[in-house]
CSV table of C-alpha atoms in Angstrom, one decimal:
chain,number,residue,atom,x,y,z
A,1,MET,CA,213.1,149.6,13.7
A,2,ALA,CA,210.0,152.7,13.0
A,3,PRO,CA,209.6,155.6,16.0
A,4,SER,CA,206.5,155.1,17.5
A,5,ALA,CA,203.3,156.4,16.6
A,6,LEU,CA,199.9,157.4,18.4
A,7,ALA,CA,196.5,157.4,17.1
A,8,ASP,CA,194.9,160.2,16.0
A,9,ASN,CA,192.3,160.7,18.9
A,10,LEU,CA,196.2,160.0,21.1
A,11,HIS,CA,197.6,163.2,20.2
A,12,THR,CA,198.5,166.0,22.5
A,13,PRO,CA,195.9,169.2,21.3
A,14,SER,CA,197.9,172.1,19.6
A,15,THR,CA,197.3,175.1,21.5
A,16,HIS,CA,196.0,176.2,17.4
A,17,GLN,CA,194.1,173.7,16.7
A,18,HIS,CA,190.1,175.8,16.7
A,19,LYS,CA,191.9,176.7,12.9
A,20,ILE,CA,189.8,175.2,10.7
A,21,THR,CA,190.5,175.0,7.3
A,22,HIS,CA,187.6,173.2,4.6
A,23,VAL,CA,189.4,170.8,1.7
A,24,LYS,CA,187.5,168.9,-1.6
A,25,ALA,CA,187.4,164.9,-0.8
A,26,SER,CA,186.3,162.1,-2.9
A,27,VAL,CA,183.9,159.8,-0.1
A,28,LEU,CA,183.1,156.2,-1.5
A,29,HIS,CA,179.4,155.7,0.2
A,30,GLY,CA,178.6,152.6,-1.4
A,31,PRO,CA,179.8,150.4,-4.7
A,32,ARG,CA,180.0,153.1,-8.0
A,33,ASP,CA,178.6,155.5,-5.5
A,34,LEU,CA,181.9,158.3,-5.2
A,35,ARG,CA,180.7,161.7,-4.5
A,36,LEU,CA,183.9,165.5,-4.1
A,37,GLU,CA,182.7,166.7,-0.6
A,38,THR,CA,184.0,169.2,1.7
A,39,ARG,CA,184.9,168.5,4.9
A,40,ALA,CA,186.5,170.5,7.6
A,41,ILE,CA,189.9,169.9,8.6
A,42,SER,CA,191.5,171.2,11.1
A,43,GLU,CA,195.2,172.7,12.3
A,44,PRO,CA,197.7,169.9,12.6
A,45,ALA,CA,197.4,168.8,16.3
A,46,SER,CA,200.9,168.4,18.0
A,47,THR,CA,202.6,165.6,16.8
A,48,GLU,CA,201.2,165.9,13.4
A,49,LEU,CA,202.0,167.4,10.1
A,50,GLN,CA,199.3,169.0,7.1
A,51,ILE,CA,199.9,167.8,4.1
A,52,ALA,CA,199.1,168.6,0.5
A,53,VAL,CA,198.4,165.6,-1.0
A,54,ARG,CA,199.8,165.5,-4.6
A,55,SER,CA,200.0,162.3,-5.7
A,56,THR,CA,197.7,158.7,-5.1
A,57,GLY,CA,198.1,155.6,-6.6
A,58,ILE,CA,195.0,153.8,-6.8
A,59,CYS,CA,195.7,149.9,-5.6
A,60,GLY,CA,193.8,146.7,-6.1
A,61,SER,CA,192.1,147.4,-2.7
A,62,ASP,CA,190.6,150.6,-3.6
A,63,VAL,CA,189.2,149.1,-6.6
A,64,SER,CA,187.7,146.1,-4.5
A,65,TYR,CA,186.4,149.1,-2.1
A,66,TYR,CA,185.3,150.4,-5.1
A,67,LYS,CA,183.3,148.3,-6.7
A,68,ASN,CA,181.7,146.4,-3.8
A,69,PHE,CA,182.0,148.6,-1.3
A,70,ARG,CA,184.0,145.6,0.7
A,71,ASN,CA,187.6,144.5,0.7
A,72,GLY,CA,187.7,140.1,0.8
A,73,ASP,CA,185.6,140.5,4.3
A,74,LEU,CA,186.0,144.1,5.0
A,75,GLN,CA,183.4,145.1,4.4
A,76,ALA,CA,182.9,149.6,5.2
A,77,VAL,CA,180.5,150.5,7.0
A,78,ALA,CA,180.6,154.6,6.7
A,79,PRO,CA,181.6,156.8,4.4
A,80,LEU,CA,185.5,155.9,3.3
A,81,SER,CA,187.4,158.3,1.1
A,82,LEU,CA,189.7,155.5,-0.4
A,83,GLY,CA,193.9,156.0,-1.5
A,84,HIS,CA,196.8,155.2,1.1
A,85,GLU,CA,200.0,155.5,-1.6
A,86,SER,CA,200.3,158.9,-1.2
A,87,SER,CA,203.5,162.0,-1.1
A,88,GLY,CA,202.7,164.8,-0.8
A,89,VAL,CA,203.9,168.8,0.6
A,90,VAL,CA,204.2,170.3,4.6
A,91,VAL,CA,201.1,172.9,5.0
A,92,SER,CA,201.1,173.1,8.6
A,93,ILE,CA,203.7,172.0,11.6
A,94,GLY,CA,202.6,170.3,14.7
A,95,ASP,CA,203.5,172.2,17.6
A,96,HIS,CA,205.8,169.6,19.0
A,97,VAL,CA,206.5,168.7,15.6
A,98,SER,CA,210.8,169.6,14.9
A,99,GLY,CA,212.8,168.3,12.2
A,100,PHE,CA,210.8,169.8,9.3
A,101,GLN,CA,210.3,172.9,7.9
A,102,ILE,CA,206.4,174.2,5.2
A,103,GLY,CA,207.6,173.2,2.1
A,104,ASP,CA,209.6,170.0,3.0
A,105,ARG,CA,208.7,166.8,0.5
A,106,VAL,CA,207.2,164.0,2.4
A,107,ALA,CA,205.9,160.5,1.2
A,108,LEU,CA,203.7,159.2,3.5
A,109,GLU,CA,203.3,156.4,5.0
A,110,VAL,CA,199.8,154.9,5.8
A,111,GLY,CA,199.3,153.1,9.1
A,112,VAL,CA,199.5,154.1,12.3
A,113,PRO,CA,200.6,151.3,15.3
A,114,CYS,CA,199.8,151.6,18.6
A,115,ASP,CA,203.9,151.6,19.7
A,116,GLY,CA,202.9,149.7,22.7
A,117,CYS,CA,202.5,145.6,21.8
A,118,ARG,CA,204.5,143.1,21.3
A,119,ALA,CA,204.2,143.5,17.5
A,120,CYS,CA,205.2,146.6,18.2
A,121,GLN,CA,207.7,146.1,20.1
A,122,ARG,CA,209.3,143.7,18.0
A,123,GLY,CA,209.4,145.6,15.0
A,124,ARG,CA,206.9,144.2,13.6
A,125,TYR,CA,204.4,147.0,13.6
A,126,ASN,CA,202.4,145.9,10.1
A,127,LEU,CA,201.2,143.3,12.2
A,128,CYS,CA,199.9,145.7,14.9
A,129,PRO,CA,196.3,144.4,16.5
A,130,LYS,CA,195.4,148.2,16.6
A,131,MET,CA,196.5,149.4,13.2
A,132,ARG,CA,194.9,152.2,11.6
A,133,PHE,CA,194.9,152.1,8.1
A,134,ARG,CA,194.6,154.8,6.1
A,135,SER,CA,191.5,154.1,3.1
A,136,SER,CA,191.3,150.7,5.4
A,137,ALA,CA,187.6,149.7,6.8
A,138,LYS,CA,188.6,146.9,9.4
A,139,SER,CA,188.9,150.1,12.1
A,140,VAL,CA,186.3,151.6,12.9
A,141,PRO,CA,185.4,154.8,12.8
A,142,HIS,CA,187.5,154.1,9.4
A,143,TYR,CA,190.4,155.4,8.8
A,144,GLN,CA,190.1,157.8,6.1
A,145,GLY,CA,192.4,157.9,3.0
A,146,THR,CA,194.2,160.4,0.9
A,147,LEU,CA,192.2,160.8,-1.4
A,148,GLN,CA,191.1,164.8,-0.3
A,149,GLU,CA,193.1,168.0,-0.7
A,150,ARG,CA,195.2,167.8,2.6
A,151,ILE,CA,195.5,165.7,5.3
A,152,ASN,CA,196.7,165.9,8.8
A,153,HIS,CA,199.7,163.2,9.9
A,154,PRO,CA,201.4,161.7,12.6
A,155,ALA,CA,205.0,163.8,11.7
A,156,LYS,CA,207.0,160.1,12.4
A,157,TRP,CA,206.1,158.1,10.1
A,158,CYS,CA,206.2,161.3,7.1
A,159,HIS,CA,209.0,160.4,5.5
A,160,LYS,CA,210.6,163.0,3.3
A,161,ILE,CA,211.8,162.6,0.0
A,162,PRO,CA,215.0,164.2,-2.2
A,163,SER,CA,214.1,166.6,-4.7
A,164,HIS,CA,214.5,164.2,-8.4
A,165,VAL,CA,212.2,162.2,-6.9
A,166,SER,CA,208.8,163.2,-8.3
A,167,PHE,CA,205.6,162.5,-6.5
A,168,ASP,CA,204.0,159.8,-8.5
A,169,ALA,CA,207.6,158.1,-7.6
A,170,ALA,CA,207.3,159.2,-3.7
A,171,ALA,CA,203.5,157.8,-3.8
A,172,LEU,CA,204.6,154.5,-5.8
A,173,LEU,CA,207.1,154.1,-2.2
A,174,GLU,CA,203.9,152.1,-0.6
A,175,PRO,CA,203.8,149.3,-3.4
A,176,LEU,CA,208.1,149.2,-3.3
A,177,SER,CA,208.0,148.8,0.5
A,178,VAL,CA,206.0,145.5,0.1
A,179,ALA,CA,208.4,144.1,-2.8
A,180,ILE,CA,211.2,145.2,-0.2
A,181,HIS,CA,208.9,143.0,2.5
A,182,SER,CA,208.5,140.6,1.0
A,183,VAL,CA,212.2,140.1,-0.1
A,184,ARG,CA,213.4,140.7,3.4
A,185,ARG,CA,211.9,137.8,4.4
A,186,ALA,CA,212.5,136.0,2.0
A,187,ALA,CA,216.3,135.8,1.8
A,188,VAL,CA,217.2,135.7,-1.7
A,189,GLU,CA,220.4,135.3,-2.4
A,190,GLN,CA,223.6,135.6,-4.9
A,191,GLY,CA,223.5,133.7,-7.2
A,192,ASN,CA,219.1,132.6,-6.5
A,193,THR,CA,216.4,132.3,-9.2
A,194,VAL,CA,213.1,133.7,-8.3
A,195,VAL,CA,210.0,132.9,-10.2
A,196,VAL,CA,207.4,135.8,-9.7
A,197,TYR,CA,203.6,134.7,-10.2
A,198,GLY,CA,201.5,138.4,-11.1
A,199,ALA,CA,202.9,141.0,-13.3
A,200,GLY,CA,200.7,143.5,-11.5
A,201,THR,CA,202.3,146.5,-10.0
A,202,VAL,CA,203.9,144.5,-6.7
A,203,GLY,CA,204.7,141.5,-8.7
A,204,LEU,CA,206.9,144.0,-10.4
A,205,LEU,CA,208.7,145.8,-7.7
A,206,VAL,CA,209.1,142.3,-6.3
A,207,ALA,CA,210.7,141.1,-9.9
A,208,ALA,CA,213.0,143.9,-9.4
A,209,VAL,CA,213.9,144.5,-5.8
A,210,ALA,CA,214.6,140.0,-5.9
A,211,LYS,CA,217.3,141.2,-8.5
A,212,ILE,CA,219.1,144.1,-6.8
A,213,SER,CA,219.1,142.1,-4.5
A,214,GLY,CA,221.5,139.3,-6.1
A,215,ALA,CA,219.0,137.2,-7.4
A,216,SER,CA,220.7,136.2,-11.2
A,217,THR,CA,217.9,134.6,-12.9
A,218,VAL,CA,213.9,136.0,-12.2
A,219,LEU,CA,211.0,135.1,-13.7
A,220,ILE,CA,207.8,136.8,-14.2
A,221,ALA,CA,204.8,134.9,-15.5
A,222,ASP,CA,201.5,136.3,-16.1
A,223,VAL,CA,198.7,135.7,-18.2
A,224,ASP,CA,198.6,139.4,-20.0
A,225,SER,CA,200.9,139.3,-22.1
A,226,GLY,CA,201.6,143.0,-22.1
A,227,ARG,CA,202.5,143.2,-18.5
A,228,VAL,CA,204.6,140.5,-19.0
A,229,GLN,CA,206.3,142.1,-21.9
A,230,TYR,CA,206.4,145.7,-20.0
A,231,GLY,CA,208.9,143.4,-17.1
A,232,LEU,CA,211.1,142.4,-19.6
A,233,GLN,CA,211.6,145.5,-21.4
A,234,ASN,CA,212.0,147.3,-18.6
A,235,GLY,CA,214.0,145.3,-16.7
A,236,PHE,CA,212.1,144.0,-14.2
A,237,ALA,CA,212.7,140.7,-14.4
A,238,THR,CA,215.3,138.9,-16.6
A,239,LYS,CA,213.1,136.0,-18.8
A,240,GLY,CA,209.4,135.8,-19.0
A,241,TYR,CA,205.8,133.2,-18.6
A,242,ILE,CA,203.0,134.7,-20.7
A,243,VAL,CA,200.6,131.2,-19.1
A,244,PRO,CA,198.2,130.2,-20.8
A,245,ARG,CA,194.4,130.9,-19.1
A,246,PRO,CA,193.7,127.2,-17.7
A,247,ARG,CA,190.5,125.2,-17.6
A,248,LEU,CA,190.1,124.8,-13.8
A,249,ASP,CA,186.2,123.3,-14.2
A,250,GLY,CA,187.4,119.8,-13.6
A,251,ASP,CA,188.3,118.0,-10.1
A,252,ILE,CA,190.4,118.9,-6.9
A,253,ALA,CA,192.7,116.6,-9.1
A,254,GLU,CA,193.0,117.7,-12.7
A,255,ASN,CA,193.0,121.4,-11.0
A,256,LEU,CA,196.3,120.1,-8.7
A,257,GLU,CA,197.4,118.9,-12.0
A,258,ALA,CA,196.9,122.2,-14.8
A,259,ALA,CA,198.7,123.7,-11.3
A,260,ARG,CA,202.0,121.6,-11.6
A,261,GLU,CA,201.8,122.1,-15.3
A,262,LEU,CA,201.8,126.2,-14.9
A,263,ALA,CA,204.4,124.9,-12.5
A,264,LEU,CA,207.0,122.7,-15.1
A,265,GLU,CA,206.8,125.0,-18.0
A,266,ALA,CA,207.8,127.5,-15.8
A,267,ILE,CA,211.0,126.0,-14.5
A,268,GLU,CA,211.8,124.5,-17.4
A,269,ILE,CA,212.2,129.1,-18.5
A,270,ALA,CA,213.4,130.1,-15.8
A,271,ALA,CA,216.7,126.8,-15.7
A,272,GLY,CA,217.9,127.4,-19.8
A,273,ASP,CA,220.4,126.0,-20.7
A,274,GLU,CA,220.9,124.3,-16.9
A,275,ASP,CA,219.7,120.5,-17.3
A,276,ASP,CA,219.4,119.9,-13.1
A,277,LEU,CA,217.2,122.8,-12.1
A,278,ALA,CA,215.0,121.4,-9.6
A,279,GLY,CA,213.7,124.7,-9.0
A,280,ALA,CA,212.9,128.4,-7.6
A,281,ASP,CA,215.0,129.3,-5.2
A,282,VAL,CA,212.1,131.3,-3.8
A,283,THR,CA,208.8,131.6,-5.5
A,284,PHE,CA,206.9,134.2,-5.3
A,285,ASP,CA,203.0,134.3,-5.2
A,286,CYS,CA,201.6,137.6,-5.6
A,287,THR,CA,197.9,136.7,-7.0
A,288,GLY,CA,195.7,135.7,-4.2
A,289,LYS,CA,194.8,132.8,-6.9
A,290,GLU,CA,194.5,129.5,-5.8
A,291,ILE,CA,196.4,127.3,-8.9
A,292,CYS,CA,199.0,130.4,-8.4
A,293,VAL,CA,199.5,129.5,-4.8
A,294,GLN,CA,199.5,125.7,-5.7
A,295,ALA,CA,201.4,126.1,-8.8
A,296,GLY,CA,203.8,128.3,-6.7
A,297,LEU,CA,204.5,124.8,-4.8
A,298,TYR,CA,205.2,122.4,-7.1
A,299,THR,CA,208.0,125.8,-8.6
A,300,THR,CA,209.4,125.4,-5.7
A,301,ARG,CA,212.8,123.9,-4.8
A,302,PRO,CA,213.5,121.2,-2.2
A,303,GLY,CA,214.1,123.2,0.9
A,304,GLY,CA,213.7,126.5,-1.0
A,305,ARG,CA,210.8,129.0,-0.4
A,306,LEU,CA,207.7,129.8,-0.7
A,307,VAL,CA,206.0,133.8,0.1
A,308,MET,CA,202.1,134.1,-0.1
A,309,VAL,CA,202.5,138.3,-1.0
A,310,GLY,CA,199.2,139.2,-2.5
A,311,MET,CA,195.9,138.6,-1.0
A,312,GLY,CA,192.9,136.7,-3.1
A,313,THR,CA,190.8,133.9,-2.2
A,314,PRO,CA,190.8,133.1,1.5
A,315,ILE,CA,190.0,129.2,2.0
A,316,GLN,CA,192.0,127.5,-0.7
A,317,THR,CA,192.8,123.5,-1.2
A,318,LEU,CA,196.9,123.3,-1.7
A,319,PRO,CA,199.0,120.3,-1.9
A,320,LEU,CA,200.4,120.4,1.8
A,321,SER,CA,202.2,117.3,1.3
A,322,THR,CA,204.7,118.9,-1.1
A,323,ALA,CA,205.7,121.5,1.5
A,324,HIS,CA,206.7,118.7,3.9
A,325,LEU,CA,208.1,115.8,1.6
A,326,ARG,CA,210.8,118.6,-0.2
A,327,GLU,CA,210.6,120.9,3.2
A,328,ILE,CA,209.1,124.2,1.4
A,329,ASP,CA,208.8,127.5,3.7
A,330,ILE,CA,205.4,129.1,3.3
A,331,LEU,CA,206.0,132.8,5.1
A,332,GLY,CA,203.3,134.9,5.0
A,333,ILE,CA,203.2,138.9,3.7
A,334,PHE,CA,201.6,141.7,5.6
A,335,ARG,CA,201.6,144.4,4.2
A,336,TYR,CA,205.8,146.5,4.9
A,337,ALA,CA,207.2,147.3,8.1
A,338,ASN,CA,210.7,149.4,8.8
A,339,THR,CA,210.9,149.5,4.9
A,340,TYR,CA,210.8,153.8,3.8
A,341,PRO,CA,213.9,154.4,5.3
A,342,ILE,CA,215.1,151.5,2.5
A,343,GLY,CA,213.0,152.4,-0.7
A,344,ILE,CA,213.7,156.2,-0.5
A,345,LYS,CA,217.1,155.0,-0.9
A,346,ILE,CA,216.6,152.7,-3.0
A,347,LEU,CA,214.7,154.5,-5.3
A,348,SER,CA,217.0,157.8,-5.1
A,349,SER,CA,220.0,155.9,-6.3
A,350,GLY,CA,217.9,155.3,-9.7
A,351,VAL,CA,219.0,151.2,-9.1
A,352,LEU,CA,215.7,150.3,-9.5
A,353,PRO,CA,213.8,151.0,-13.3
A,354,SER,CA,211.6,153.8,-13.8
A,355,LEU,CA,208.6,153.9,-11.6
A,356,ASP,CA,206.8,157.0,-13.0
A,357,ALA,CA,207.4,155.1,-15.9
A,358,MET,CA,205.0,152.2,-14.0
A,359,VAL,CA,202.4,155.3,-14.4
A,360,THR,CA,200.7,154.3,-17.5
A,361,HIS,CA,197.8,156.8,-16.3
A,362,ARG,CA,197.5,160.2,-15.0
A,363,PHE,CA,194.1,162.1,-14.0
A,364,LYS,CA,194.4,165.3,-12.3
A,365,GLY,CA,192.5,166.5,-10.0
A,366,LEU,CA,189.5,164.6,-7.6
A,367,GLN,CA,186.9,165.6,-9.5
A,368,ALA,CA,188.6,163.1,-12.0
A,369,ALA,CA,188.7,160.0,-9.2
A,370,LYS,CA,185.4,158.2,-10.8
A,371,GLU,CA,187.0,157.3,-13.9
A,372,ALA,CA,190.0,157.0,-12.4
A,373,PHE,CA,188.8,153.6,-11.1
A,374,GLU,CA,186.9,152.9,-13.7
A,375,LEU,CA,190.3,152.0,-15.6
A,376,ALA,CA,191.8,151.2,-12.9
A,377,GLY,CA,189.9,147.8,-12.6
A,378,LYS,CA,191.3,147.4,-16.0
A,379,THR,CA,194.3,146.3,-17.8
A,380,LYS,CA,193.7,148.5,-21.2
A,381,ASP,CA,191.8,151.2,-22.2
A,382,GLY,CA,189.9,152.3,-24.6
A,383,GLU,CA,192.8,152.3,-27.0
A,384,GLY,CA,194.5,148.9,-26.6
A,385,GLY,CA,197.0,150.8,-23.9
A,386,LEU,CA,198.7,148.5,-21.3
A,387,VAL,CA,196.6,150.1,-17.8
A,388,LEU,CA,198.9,149.5,-15.5
A,389,LYS,CA,199.6,152.4,-12.6
A,390,VAL,CA,196.9,154.6,-12.7
A,391,VAL,CA,197.8,158.2,-10.1
A,392,ILE,CA,195.4,160.5,-9.0
A,393,GLU,CA,197.4,164.2,-9.0
A,394,ASN,CA,196.8,167.2,-7.3
């Protein structure tokens, strides 16, 4: 179970907290209204570290806020710094913090739970109703994201990283944590057949973690051929399926039939020479798209598991009788818990495909944030190159 963490306003004041420094911050004021501003930052509170942020990956939720000033049902109501996939260097230490030194390299776990509720006490702190998560509009006042030169963050949610792990790779420990949590809840076993819908950063990492967890067949499916080919060429998956873009302008029955056909094709590719494959032992949907969740149910064998990783369409029409009659377990995923230590071990060991190579585009400095966000919302850059993970480096 992860150590306890306190919300910002509960920290014991530090004896040197009166010192003020001014830092640059990228701040979103409305749809595509991104501004470079100067903010004041105090010395860290007694249980905090001050981190000079070195690398921040742009997540799909960040892009949604950038484009719409909202992410799904979460509407921003005040200026918000984005960014939650981050790493950096310790530059100041609170009075009551031990185990850290100036210059330590750390990955930031940016969700700070209350530590007092039932979910926290049971180790499932990702479900804490009082969770404050950087760059999310769920809590008010908003918990500001990491696209700032420096931030103060609870020391208990800062994780040291080895010297051979780059800041960019350490930033990707955040989506890797989603993958670890997903595969852990799915209970992937040796010899399993796994199908992953969605070959974005999280989907690729889910496939890779399933593979190192013992799955003998891991199929990655996506409408983007470049992403599927990337996953195969770099060892994230063993098989790929480039999904034809379905026409979903029919009625419910026609749409479900399209999902069934998609699933049958995925099963056939996954089966290879196996004549009796009844479906995937575990299917992960990393898209949140209705047709993919529908196809996920049809893809999963009787007694298997469908894991909903992607957050997309909030209200969907699903063929639940398929789950009932075949005893398919449907599991939800919300962020992660107790994953960073194991993620660092996995990343350090070299068993994963290169996370540095997943970063297809790097931008230098917060002043380049707008350009970075515009690119992160695309699948191809201006020269036709694959856009997979965009990071902003300080």
